């Protein structure tokens, strides 16, 4: 065994030992709440709860209620929470006690830098103060015309594969990913990524598209990161990572880490160049007040990054963010926007393909709105592939289509992009409950005492599926629930206090998602552009081996569609749908 190997395994042993000591110290503060039996001596129930765990997560919450004890690594215990009062208490009332856990923060800082999802306390407050106004409704209204041509380009590409009214099977996932990447690069950076132009590949855009899947493959190692960072200096951390990610560790896990490191290095280098170009361009723009766009022609100053840089430059010294923080926000916004919208549009199209009656109703609403827009003269005649030219709905018209809004809300509710979030307590406290649960001894309890450093999982998924709040049909995809009642998500006066409707998809409090308005706008624009021309259905034709493709959604860090065996391998992301032109 080489010296490098000895050092590498020595460090891994140190990290594991530190974690064993830390978790062992928590055993004296066992949670007094019921939960499932431990499944593995060192992993606890981590795999069954957080690896391909959609059904399992919902069953645990249904069996034990809104607060459950879940065994984790090395005999530790976590509190799995979906109760509405408990979530409001954790995310709003005592958010200073329930902070993001160290594994989440440290991992995000290594990947993205000093963005919102990597910071705490005063630094996080200052960053949010700067960013909240950037995602205002007025700014979204200005951004919509920037991303609308991308949706029309996506439609043109799909239509070019369709002939007459014959059905053609296409894997929608790569196209949706490329479209989302173009939208987020144009909208956030003012950078023309041209991801939909398949002959125009570059390392940066490909790295961004692969970052989410790469992070998902290494999620289980997040708890080890803080101990590693605390125990080893920056110099030796870099050396050890160099040793651990060379080819002498040929396991799949190390291959995953090597790929993640490669992606992060590409993203960091390209992001720094783009950031510097934006700063330089805006400095030139500020020196020539009459100029309406920068010298590269890539931005007209309406993108999120330009707005943020201008706001930062005009802020007081105490409120101003450093370049490292601005770069961190840029990386986080690109990643979050790409993963959220790709998953949501993919799921929406899948559900519409699964429910053709809903698809027909939505198509009729959109077609009526676009016809009205055409009559009003809101048409771009620059595209020769559409005789009438693409009809681009105004921001207000798009956002106020009631059934489109219902479809998007219901998709966000049932299938949140981030199903589970983690927190850790900074001091001992108690978590109040809206609905009582059973203690470890079987008694009914209305609050749960928790110790300092208690790991808490917030189940956005279970909250959005709670029958106590959403009714007996909580786990059914029913867009009409948003049309039939102004009280959707409210039962007997009880509701979740999320920033988006009554759901927890974008959570609440000072760590809620600030970009949900952009994501909502992009998803609605894509659906409103595609559906009038294209009909989507689930695969129905057998492949060359006689198998019909059945889509299955795996849930780990994100929701990912795959094709079940025997038609697929059950692991590679795919969303095969049958497309045909809408009959006129």
JSON list of N, CA and C in Angstrom, two decimals, residues 132-166:
[
{"chain": "A", "resi": 132, "resn": "UNK", "atom": "N", "xyz": [-34.04, 39.71, -2.10]},
{"chain": "A", "resi": 132, "resn": "UNK", "atom": "CA", "xyz": [-35.51, 39.67, -2.13]},
{"chain": "A", "resi": 132, "resn": "UNK", "atom": "C", "xyz": [-36.12, 40.61, -3.18]},
{"chain": "A", "resi": 133, "resn": "UNK", "atom": "N", "xyz": [-35.69, 41.88, -3.25]},
{"chain": "A", "resi": 133, "resn": "UNK", "atom": "CA", "xyz": [-36.29, 42.78, -4.25]},
{"chain": "A", "resi": 133, "resn": "UNK", "atom": "C", "xyz": [-35.97, 42.40, -5.68]},
{"chain": "A", "resi": 134, "resn": "UNK", "atom": "N", "xyz": [-34.88, 41.67, -5.88]},
{"chain": "A", "resi": 134, "resn": "UNK", "atom": "CA", "xyz": [-34.46, 41.29, -7.23]},
{"chain": "A", "resi": 134, "resn": "UNK", "atom": "C", "xyz": [-35.52, 40.41, -7.91]},
{"chain": "A", "resi": 135, "resn": "UNK", "atom": "N", "xyz": [-36.23, 39.59, -7.11]},
{"chain": "A", "resi": 135, "resn": "UNK", "atom": "CA", "xyz": [-37.23, 38.67, -7.65]},
{"chain": "A", "resi": 135, "resn": "UNK", "atom": "C", "xyz": [-38.65, 39.22, -7.52]},
{"chain": "A", "resi": 136, "resn": "UNK", "atom": "N", "xyz": [-38.77, 40.53, -7.59]},
{"chain": "A", "resi": 136, "resn": "UNK", "atom": "CA", "xyz": [-40.09, 41.16, -7.48]},
{"chain": "A", "resi": 136, "resn": "UNK", "atom": "C", "xyz": [-40.93, 40.85, -8.72]},
{"chain": "A", "resi": 137, "resn": "UNK", "atom": "N", "xyz": [-42.24, 41.04, -8.59]},
{"chain": "A", "resi": 137, "resn": "UNK", "atom": "CA", "xyz": [-43.15, 40.81, -9.71]},
{"chain": "A", "resi": 137, "resn": "UNK", "atom": "C", "xyz": [-42.82, 41.72, -10.90]},
{"chain": "A", "resi": 138, "resn": "UNK", "atom": "N", "xyz": [-42.46, 42.95, -10.61]},
{"chain": "A", "resi": 138, "resn": "UNK", "atom": "CA", "xyz": [-42.12, 43.88, -11.70]},
{"chain": "A", "resi": 138, "resn": "UNK", "atom": "C", "xyz": [-40.91, 43.41, -12.48]},
{"chain": "A", "resi": 139, "resn": "UNK", "atom": "N", "xyz": [-39.91, 42.86, -11.80]},
{"chain": "A", "resi": 139, "resn": "UNK", "atom": "CA", "xyz": [-38.74, 42.33, -12.50]},
{"chain": "A", "resi": 139, "resn": "UNK", "atom": "C", "xyz": [-39.09, 41.08, -13.29]},
{"chain": "A", "resi": 140, "resn": "UNK", "atom": "N", "xyz": [-39.97, 40.23, -12.75]},
{"chain": "A", "resi": 140, "resn": "UNK", "atom": "CA", "xyz": [-40.40, 39.04, -13.49]},
{"chain": "A", "resi": 140, "resn": "UNK", "atom": "C", "xyz": [-41.15, 39.45, -14.76]},
{"chain": "A", "resi": 141, "resn": "UNK", "atom": "N", "xyz": [-41.96, 40.49, -14.66]},
{"chain": "A", "resi": 141, "resn": "UNK", "atom": "CA", "xyz": [-42.70, 40.98, -15.83]},
{"chain": "A", "resi": 141, "resn": "UNK", "atom": "C", "xyz": [-41.73, 41.41, -16.94]},
{"chain": "A", "resi": 142, "resn": "UNK", "atom": "N", "xyz": [-40.62, 42.04, -16.54]},
{"chain": "A", "resi": 142, "resn": "UNK", "atom": "CA", "xyz": [-39.61, 42.47, -17.51]},
{"chain": "A", "resi": 142, "resn": "UNK", "atom": "C", "xyz": [-38.85, 41.28, -18.10]},
{"chain": "A", "resi": 143, "resn": "UNK", "atom": "N", "xyz": [-38.73, 40.20, -17.32]},
{"chain": "A", "resi": 143, "resn": "UNK", "atom": "CA", "xyz": [-37.93, 39.05, -17.76]},
{"chain": "A", "resi": 143, "resn": "UNK", "atom": "C", "xyz": [-38.67, 38.13, -18.72]},
{"chain": "A", "resi": 144, "resn": "UNK", "atom": "N", "xyz": [-39.99, 38.10, -18.64]},
{"chain": "A", "resi": 144, "resn": "UNK", "atom": "CA", "xyz": [-40.75, 37.13, -19.45]},
{"chain": "A", "resi": 144, "resn": "UNK", "atom": "C", "xyz": [-40.41, 37.21, -20.94]},
{"chain": "A", "resi": 145, "resn": "UNK", "atom": "N", "xyz": [-40.36, 38.40, -21.57]},
{"chain": "A", "resi": 145, "resn": "UNK", "atom": "CA", "xyz": [-40.01, 38.43, -23.01]},
{"chain": "A", "resi": 145, "resn": "UNK", "atom": "C", "xyz": [-38.63, 37.89, -23.31]},
{"chain": "A", "resi": 146, "resn": "UNK", "atom": "N", "xyz": [-37.76, 37.84, -22.31]},
{"chain": "A", "resi": 146, "resn": "UNK", "atom": "CA", "xyz": [-36.42, 37.31, -22.51]},
{"chain": "A", "resi": 146, "resn": "UNK", "atom": "C", "xyz": [-36.43, 35.79, -22.65]},
{"chain": "A", "resi": 147, "resn": "UNK", "atom": "N", "xyz": [-37.31, 35.12, -21.89]},
{"chain": "A", "resi": 147, "resn": "UNK", "atom": "CA", "xyz": [-37.30, 33.65, -21.92]},
{"chain": "A", "resi": 147, "resn": "UNK", "atom": "C", "xyz": [-38.33, 33.07, -22.89]},
{"chain": "A", "resi": 148, "resn": "UNK", "atom": "N", "xyz": [-39.30, 33.87, -23.34]},
{"chain": "A", "resi": 148, "resn": "UNK", "atom": "CA", "xyz": [-40.32, 33.34, -24.25]},
{"chain": "A", "resi": 148, "resn": "UNK", "atom": "C", "xyz": [-39.76, 32.80, -25.57]},
{"chain": "A", "resi": 149, "resn": "UNK", "atom": "N", "xyz": [-38.76, 33.44, -26.19]},
{"chain": "A", "resi": 149, "resn": "UNK", "atom": "CA", "xyz": [-38.21, 32.86, -27.43]},
{"chain": "A", "resi": 149, "resn": "UNK", "atom": "C", "xyz": [-37.61, 31.46, -27.23]},
{"chain": "A", "resi": 150, "resn": "UNK", "atom": "N", "xyz": [-37.15, 31.16, -26.01]},
{"chain": "A", "resi": 150, "resn": "UNK", "atom": "CA", "xyz": [-36.57, 29.85, -25.74]},
{"chain": "A", "resi": 150, "resn": "UNK", "atom": "C", "xyz": [-37.65, 28.78, -25.77]},
{"chain": "A", "resi": 151, "resn": "UNK", "atom": "N", "xyz": [-38.81, 29.07, -25.18]},
{"chain": "A", "resi": 151, "resn": "UNK", "atom": "CA", "xyz": [-39.92, 28.12, -25.23]},
{"chain": "A", "resi": 151, "resn": "UNK", "atom": "C", "xyz": [-40.38, 27.88, -26.66]},
{"chain": "A", "resi": 152, "resn": "UNK", "atom": "N", "xyz": [-40.39, 28.93, -27.47]},
{"chain": "A", "resi": 152, "resn": "UNK", "atom": "CA", "xyz": [-40.79, 28.78, -28.88]},
{"chain": "A", "resi": 152, "resn": "UNK", "atom": "C", "xyz": [-39.73, 27.99, -29.66]},
{"chain": "A", "resi": 153, "resn": "UNK", "atom": "N", "xyz": [-38.46, 28.17, -29.32]},
{"chain": "A", "resi": 153, "resn": "UNK", "atom": "CA", "xyz": [-37.42, 27.36, -29.97]},
{"chain": "A", "resi": 153, "resn": "UNK", "atom": "C", "xyz": [-37.59, 25.89, -29.61]},
{"chain": "A", "resi": 154, "resn": "UNK", "atom": "N", "xyz": [-37.89, 25.61, -28.34]},
{"chain": "A", "resi": 154, "resn": "UNK", "atom": "CA", "xyz": [-38.14, 24.23, -27.92]},
{"chain": "A", "resi": 154, "resn": "UNK", "atom": "C", "xyz": [-39.31, 23.64, -28.71]},
{"chain": "A", "resi": 155, "resn": "UNK", "atom": "N", "xyz": [-40.39, 24.41, -28.86]},
{"chain": "A", "resi": 155, "resn": "UNK", "atom": "CA", "xyz": [-41.54, 23.93, -29.63]},
{"chain": "A", "resi": 155, "resn": "UNK", "atom": "C", "xyz": [-41.15, 23.65, -31.07]},
{"chain": "A", "resi": 156, "resn": "UNK", "atom": "N", "xyz": [-40.36, 24.51, -31.68]},
{"chain": "A", "resi": 156, "resn": "UNK", "atom": "CA", "xyz": [-39.93, 24.31, -33.07]},
{"chain": "A", "resi": 156, "resn": "UNK", "atom": "C", "xyz": [-39.11, 23.04, -33.22]},
{"chain": "A", "resi": 157, "resn": "UNK", "atom": "N", "xyz": [-38.24, 22.78, -32.27]},
{"chain": "A", "resi": 157, "resn": "UNK", "atom": "CA", "xyz": [-37.42, 21.58, -32.31]},
{"chain": "A", "resi": 157, "resn": "UNK", "atom": "C", "xyz": [-38.30, 20.33, -32.22]},
{"chain": "A", "resi": 158, "resn": "UNK", "atom": "N", "xyz": [-39.24, 20.34, -31.30]},
{"chain": "A", "resi": 158, "resn": "UNK", "atom": "CA", "xyz": [-40.13, 19.18, -31.14]},
{"chain": "A", "resi": 158, "resn": "UNK", "atom": "C", "xyz": [-40.99, 18.99, -32.38]},
{"chain": "A", "resi": 159, "resn": "UNK", "atom": "N", "xyz": [-41.52, 20.09, -32.90]},
{"chain": "A", "resi": 159, "resn": "UNK", "atom": "CA", "xyz": [-42.38, 19.99, -34.09]},
{"chain": "A", "resi": 159, "resn": "UNK", "atom": "C", "xyz": [-41.61, 19.46, -35.30]},
{"chain": "A", "resi": 160, "resn": "UNK", "atom": "N", "xyz": [-40.32, 19.75, -35.38]},
{"chain": "A", "resi": 160, "resn": "UNK", "atom": "CA", "xyz": [-39.52, 19.30, -36.52]},
{"chain": "A", "resi": 160, "resn": "UNK", "atom": "C", "xyz": [-39.39, 17.78, -36.55]},
{"chain": "A", "resi": 161, "resn": "UNK", "atom": "N", "xyz": [-39.68, 17.12, -35.41]},
{"chain": "A", "resi": 161, "resn": "UNK", "atom": "CA", "xyz": [-39.63, 15.66, -35.34]},
{"chain": "A", "resi": 161, "resn": "UNK", "atom": "C", "xyz": [-40.98, 15.01, -35.59]},
{"chain": "A", "resi": 162, "resn": "UNK", "atom": "N", "xyz": [-42.03, 15.83, -35.80]},
{"chain": "A", "resi": 162, "resn": "UNK", "atom": "CA", "xyz": [-43.37, 15.30, -35.95]},
{"chain": "A", "resi": 162, "resn": "UNK", "atom": "C", "xyz": [-43.86, 15.50, -37.38]},
{"chain": "A", "resi": 163, "resn": "UNK", "atom": "N", "xyz": [-44.60, 14.52, -37.90]},
{"chain": "A", "resi": 163, "resn": "UNK", "atom": "CA", "xyz": [-45.07, 14.57, -39.28]},
{"chain": "A", "resi": 163, "resn": "UNK", "atom": "C", "xyz": [-46.56, 14.26, -39.30]},
{"chain": "A", "resi": 164, "resn": "UNK", "atom": "N", "xyz": [-47.30, 15.10, -40.01]},
{"chain": "A", "resi": 164, "resn": "UNK", "atom": "CA", "xyz": [-48.76, 14.94, -40.10]},
{"chain": "A", "resi": 164, "resn": "UNK", "atom": "C", "xyz": [-49.32, 14.75, -38.70]},
{"chain": "A", "resi": 165, "resn": "UNK", "atom": "N", "xyz": [-50.08, 13.69, -38.50]},
{"chain": "A", "resi": 165, "resn": "UNK", "atom": "CA", "xyz": [-50.64, 13.44, -37.17]},
{"chain": "A", "resi": 165, "resn": "UNK", "atom": "C", "xyz": [-50.19, 12.10, -36.63]},
{"chain": "A", "resi": 166, "resn": "UNK", "atom": "N", "xyz": [-49.02, 11.63, -37.10]},
{"chain": "A", "resi": 166, "resn": "UNK", "atom": "CA", "xyz": [-48.46, 10.39, -36.59]},
{"chain": "A", "resi": 166, "resn": "UNK", "atom": "C", "xyz": [-47.76, 10.64, -35.25]}
]
